[in-house]
């Protein structure tokens, strides 16, 4: 029985082409800037994002923390969404290691922050206040069901921040999903932000890695913070090689994941006991609620026994993420397994 793992797109394994590229990678000591494969990945990433320079890091978390450290000083305040990954799932690193206060404003269901909310959150010149130096956005938005921020919205909110002398960092862990959904190059979406991080190890299927992009001067400073975090790698070309294959071959196919997510949502809607928790499925994430009469833990156990996995959120909220290792047929099979578990729980109740 095939395990159908819909917990996250991070469960994707490297492709045979990636493994071959890793085996054959030309390497050097990257702390000396001498790994040709890392250098190639960084210039490819910068080019794709339309930024001057890029920095290869171990993870999305490390890229985001490096970004925050590079943009701020201890005691500053950063503004970010109430549902932001940086706020929820990065172990409070920005506060613990960056010494910044995280000032949240509500995310709407499309992952946006209200312009007025952001403007009100920006601290004025008052001796009692910390200094606001950074606004963080997220695209696609994980906790908002893979919602996509449009280039128009991004431009508007960046303009607001910049008018107040505030920099903007975009957590673009799934920026290629946004680009594919919008049908535009990622550089169009990130044109107005000062820095952007994206992940190679999610839908793009590389085993490890993320890249932070920005101006040459910014990335030079970020390189030092990455080193401070212990992220100075040596013959990192071995993993960067897979990242290059990811960027060269894995982007267009994300459209299949989006189609599968829509198919999954359509099927889930038909299942008694399940309600889709988002208005539209824009990319590869589907959030759904299990009816409150049914037990979330029994649902998960039942699914596990049937060889299907979804991500638990709070209470009866779940997340299913489509990815390269899930076919259209797997979606139909997963729906059957979910339907059968729901039915069993209902019959018992
Ligand atoms: C939006 C977003 N940002 C950052 C990250 C962190 O990435 P990593 O798991 O590589 O640290 C994730 C991971 O799921 C994410 O979804």
Short mmCIF file of N, CA and C in Angstrom, two decimals, residues 290 293-306 312 316 318 341-342 344-346 348-349:
data_model
loop_
_atom_site.label_atom_id
_atom_site.label_comp_id
_atom_site.label_asym_id
_atom_site.label_seq_id
_atom_site.Cartn_x
_atom_site.Cartn_y
_atom_site.Cartn_z
N UNK A 290 -12.64 19.36 10.14
CA UNK A 290 -13.39 18.14 10.42
C UNK A 290 -14.54 18.55 11.33
N UNK A 293 -18.13 17.20 15.84
CA UNK A 293 -18.56 15.97 16.55
C UNK A 293 -17.55 14.84 16.38
N UNK A 294 -16.68 14.98 15.40
CA UNK A 294 -15.71 13.90 15.17
C UNK A 294 -14.39 14.24 15.84
N UNK A 295 -13.71 13.19 16.33
CA UNK A 295 -12.47 13.42 17.07
C UNK A 295 -11.28 13.57 16.11
N UNK A 296 -10.53 14.67 16.28
CA UNK A 296 -9.39 14.93 15.41
C UNK A 296 -8.34 13.84 15.56
N UNK A 297 -8.08 13.39 16.81
CA UNK A 297 -7.02 12.40 16.99
C UNK A 297 -7.44 11.05 16.41
N UNK A 298 -8.73 10.71 16.54
CA UNK A 298 -9.19 9.44 15.93
C UNK A 298 -9.15 9.51 14.40
N UNK A 299 -9.41 10.71 13.89
CA UNK A 299 -9.34 10.91 12.44
C UNK A 299 -7.91 10.66 11.94
N UNK A 300 -6.95 11.25 12.66
CA UNK A 300 -5.54 11.09 12.28
C UNK A 300 -5.12 9.62 12.40
N UNK A 301 -5.50 8.99 13.52
CA UNK A 301 -5.15 7.57 13.72
C UNK A 301 -5.74 6.71 12.61
N UNK A 302 -7.00 6.96 12.33
CA UNK A 302 -7.70 6.18 11.29
C UNK A 302 -6.99 6.34 9.95
N UNK A 303 -6.62 7.58 9.64
CA UNK A 303 -5.94 7.84 8.36
C UNK A 303 -4.58 7.15 8.32
N UNK A 304 -3.85 7.26 9.43
CA UNK A 304 -2.53 6.62 9.49
C UNK A 304 -2.64 5.13 9.20
N UNK A 305 -3.65 4.50 9.82
CA UNK A 305 -3.84 3.06 9.60
C UNK A 305 -4.12 2.75 8.14
N UNK A 306 -4.77 3.69 7.48
CA UNK A 306 -5.11 3.47 6.06
C UNK A 306 -4.01 3.97 5.12
N UNK A 312 -1.97 18.22 11.02
CA UNK A 312 -2.94 18.72 12.02
C UNK A 312 -2.63 20.17 12.30
N UNK A 316 -9.84 21.05 15.16
CA UNK A 316 -10.25 20.15 14.08
C UNK A 316 -9.85 20.66 12.70
N UNK A 318 -7.28 20.98 9.62
CA UNK A 318 -6.21 20.17 9.00
C UNK A 318 -5.68 20.85 7.76
N UNK A 341 -12.65 6.80 6.50
CA UNK A 341 -12.39 7.07 7.93
C UNK A 341 -13.52 7.93 8.51
N UNK A 342 -13.95 8.94 7.77
CA UNK A 342 -15.04 9.80 8.26
C UNK A 342 -16.31 8.98 8.49
N UNK A 344 -16.58 5.80 9.08
CA UNK A 344 -16.41 4.91 10.24
C UNK A 344 -16.63 5.69 11.54
N UNK A 345 -16.05 6.89 11.62
CA UNK A 345 -16.20 7.70 12.85
C UNK A 345 -17.65 8.10 13.05
N UNK A 346 -18.33 8.40 11.95
CA UNK A 346 -19.73 8.80 12.05
C UNK A 346 -20.62 7.63 12.46
N UNK A 348 -19.83 5.11 14.18
CA UNK A 348 -19.60 4.79 15.59
C UNK A 348 -20.30 5.76 16.53
N UNK A 349 -20.28 7.09 16.10
CA UNK A 349 -20.86 8.13 16.94
C UNK A 349 -22.37 8.00 16.95
#
